Amino acid sequence: MSGLVVRPATRADYDQWLPLWDGYNEFYGRSGDTALAPEITAATWERFFDPYEPMFALVAERDGALLGLTHYLFHRSTTSLLPSLYLQDLFTSAEARGQGVGRALIEAVYRAARERSLPRVYWLTHETNETAMALYDRIADKSGFLVYRKQLPA
């Protein structure tokens, strides 16, 4: 991974971040008629730069090109005095896959948790995301929990 830098996103990254964000959303079926509304993308981007928001963005860059992104947030828990770190989004460009970019992004999130002495980093992935799970199985433990959800009418 020579020359790879993982760093906080800056406002100047928007034009390269957006295609990665769009690719992430397309991967999870949020495109076409089910695409995120533009105001959600705009609000998400702004949250990364709001000091009162517990949401953060990291990007992986090589030679001035963004190859991947991760977004994470801190939240309280009823089972710990310290916050937990939830890695919400992780995506690498197709050409960067298999080159350690995803792992480097996750390791950077681990560092963010360690810097705050947090006890836990966790994330979700879809059960069909076998390529990513091959990495996750090497660097984290499966919790055994299943996610249930119900979409409520607006």
XYZ file of C-alpha atoms in Angstrom:
154
model
C 0.000 0.000 0.000
C 2.883 2.282 -0.757
C 1.872 5.919 -0.814
C -1.557 5.329 0.739
C -2.629 8.003 3.208
C -5.723 7.730 5.379
C -6.792 11.123 6.693
C -9.832 13.130 7.735
C -11.918 14.354 4.828
C -11.689 18.052 4.015
C -14.176 20.258 2.226
C -11.860 20.203 -0.797
C -12.468 16.431 -1.098
C -16.144 16.756 -1.976
C -15.780 16.250 -5.757
C -13.872 12.982 -5.229
C -15.843 11.899 -2.137
C -19.211 12.156 -3.923
C -18.581 9.411 -6.531
C -17.389 7.089 -3.743
C -20.489 7.939 -1.681
C -22.689 7.345 -4.711
C -20.934 4.020 -5.351
C -21.473 2.971 -1.733
C -25.160 3.815 -1.924
C -25.538 2.039 -5.264
C -23.860 -1.059 -3.812
C -26.544 -1.155 -1.126
C -29.373 -0.617 -3.598
C -29.912 3.087 -3.006
C -29.970 4.303 -6.602
C -32.540 5.165 -9.243
C -35.989 5.305 -7.642
C -34.529 4.408 -4.237
C -31.637 6.892 -4.336
C -30.999 9.080 -1.341
C -32.513 12.509 -1.659
C -29.864 15.140 -2.472
C -30.612 16.926 0.801
C -29.569 13.791 2.737
C -26.207 13.707 0.968
C -25.765 17.451 1.558
C -26.658 17.152 5.260
C -24.375 14.140 5.684
C -21.454 16.010 4.139
C -22.053 19.052 6.361
C -22.198 16.921 9.523
C -18.577 15.871 9.002
C -17.503 19.482 9.502
C -19.882 20.469 12.314
C -18.019 20.418 15.645
C -21.276 19.626 17.465
C -21.924 16.474 15.437
C -20.423 13.147 16.586
C -19.995 12.061 12.937
C -16.646 11.853 11.140
C -15.282 11.000 7.692
C -11.941 9.547 6.698
C -10.669 9.103 3.160
C -7.924 6.937 1.698
C -5.795 8.794 -0.818
C -2.912 7.891 -3.084
C -1.238 10.330 -5.445
C -4.034 12.849 -5.001
C -6.815 10.372 -5.866
C -9.374 9.252 -3.297
C -9.669 5.451 -3.279
C -12.019 4.909 -0.375
C -14.040 6.382 2.447
C -15.298 5.518 5.867
C -17.763 7.334 8.086
C -18.102 6.731 11.784
C -19.908 8.162 14.761
C -19.815 8.052 18.518
C -22.881 7.239 20.577
C -23.868 6.473 24.153
C -24.742 3.015 25.349
C -26.787 1.692 28.228
C -24.066 -0.898 28.912
C -20.970 1.289 29.133
C -19.899 4.569 30.671
C -17.846 5.318 27.577
C -19.292 5.916 24.117
C -19.137 3.281 21.408
C -17.751 3.917 17.958
C -20.028 2.797 15.129
C -18.343 2.436 11.743
C -21.344 3.267 9.590
C -20.019 3.335 6.034
C -16.985 1.801 4.333
C -16.368 1.802 0.602
C -13.439 1.545 -1.796
C -13.376 2.150 -5.508
C -13.508 -0.997 -7.635
C -9.929 -0.513 -8.831
C -8.648 -0.235 -5.234
C -10.218 -3.456 -3.956
C -7.867 -6.154 -2.783
C -5.075 -3.631 -2.187
C -5.528 -3.119 1.559
C -7.479 0.147 1.323
C -10.471 -1.149 3.284
C -8.237 -2.578 5.971
C -6.290 0.699 6.230
C -9.547 2.612 6.675
C -10.754 0.230 9.396
C -7.392 0.409 11.169
C -7.680 4.206 11.146
C -11.102 3.910 12.789
C -9.570 1.596 15.407
C -6.952 4.288 16.088
C -9.686 6.913 16.521
C -11.315 4.669 19.142
C -8.021 3.967 20.926
C -7.187 7.704 21.022
C -10.393 8.173 23.035
C -9.854 5.012 25.120
C -13.099 3.569 23.786
C -13.821 -0.094 24.442
C -15.552 -0.998 21.209
C -15.796 -0.465 17.468
C -18.589 -2.208 15.618
C -20.264 -2.210 12.230
C -22.837 -4.011 10.116
C -22.652 -5.464 6.664
C -25.100 -7.254 4.444
C -24.991 -11.046 4.589
C -24.267 -11.163 0.841
C -21.169 -8.951 1.107
C -18.816 -11.942 1.068
C -15.770 -10.071 -0.204
C -15.883 -7.603 2.681
C -16.687 -10.322 5.207
C -13.495 -12.168 4.245
C -11.598 -9.103 5.510
C -13.857 -8.526 8.519
C -13.434 -12.120 9.672
C -9.655 -11.524 9.857
C -9.737 -8.243 11.779
C -12.822 -8.410 14.006
C -15.166 -10.837 15.741
C -18.750 -11.567 14.774
C -21.046 -10.485 17.584
C -23.740 -13.057 16.935
C -26.425 -10.373 16.947
C -28.947 -10.043 14.138
C -30.416 -6.707 13.117
C -34.171 -6.218 13.040
C -35.791 -3.098 11.681
C -39.135 -1.725 10.684
C -39.600 1.142 8.275
C -42.198 3.511 9.725
C -44.439 5.646 7.526
C -43.465 9.293 7.310
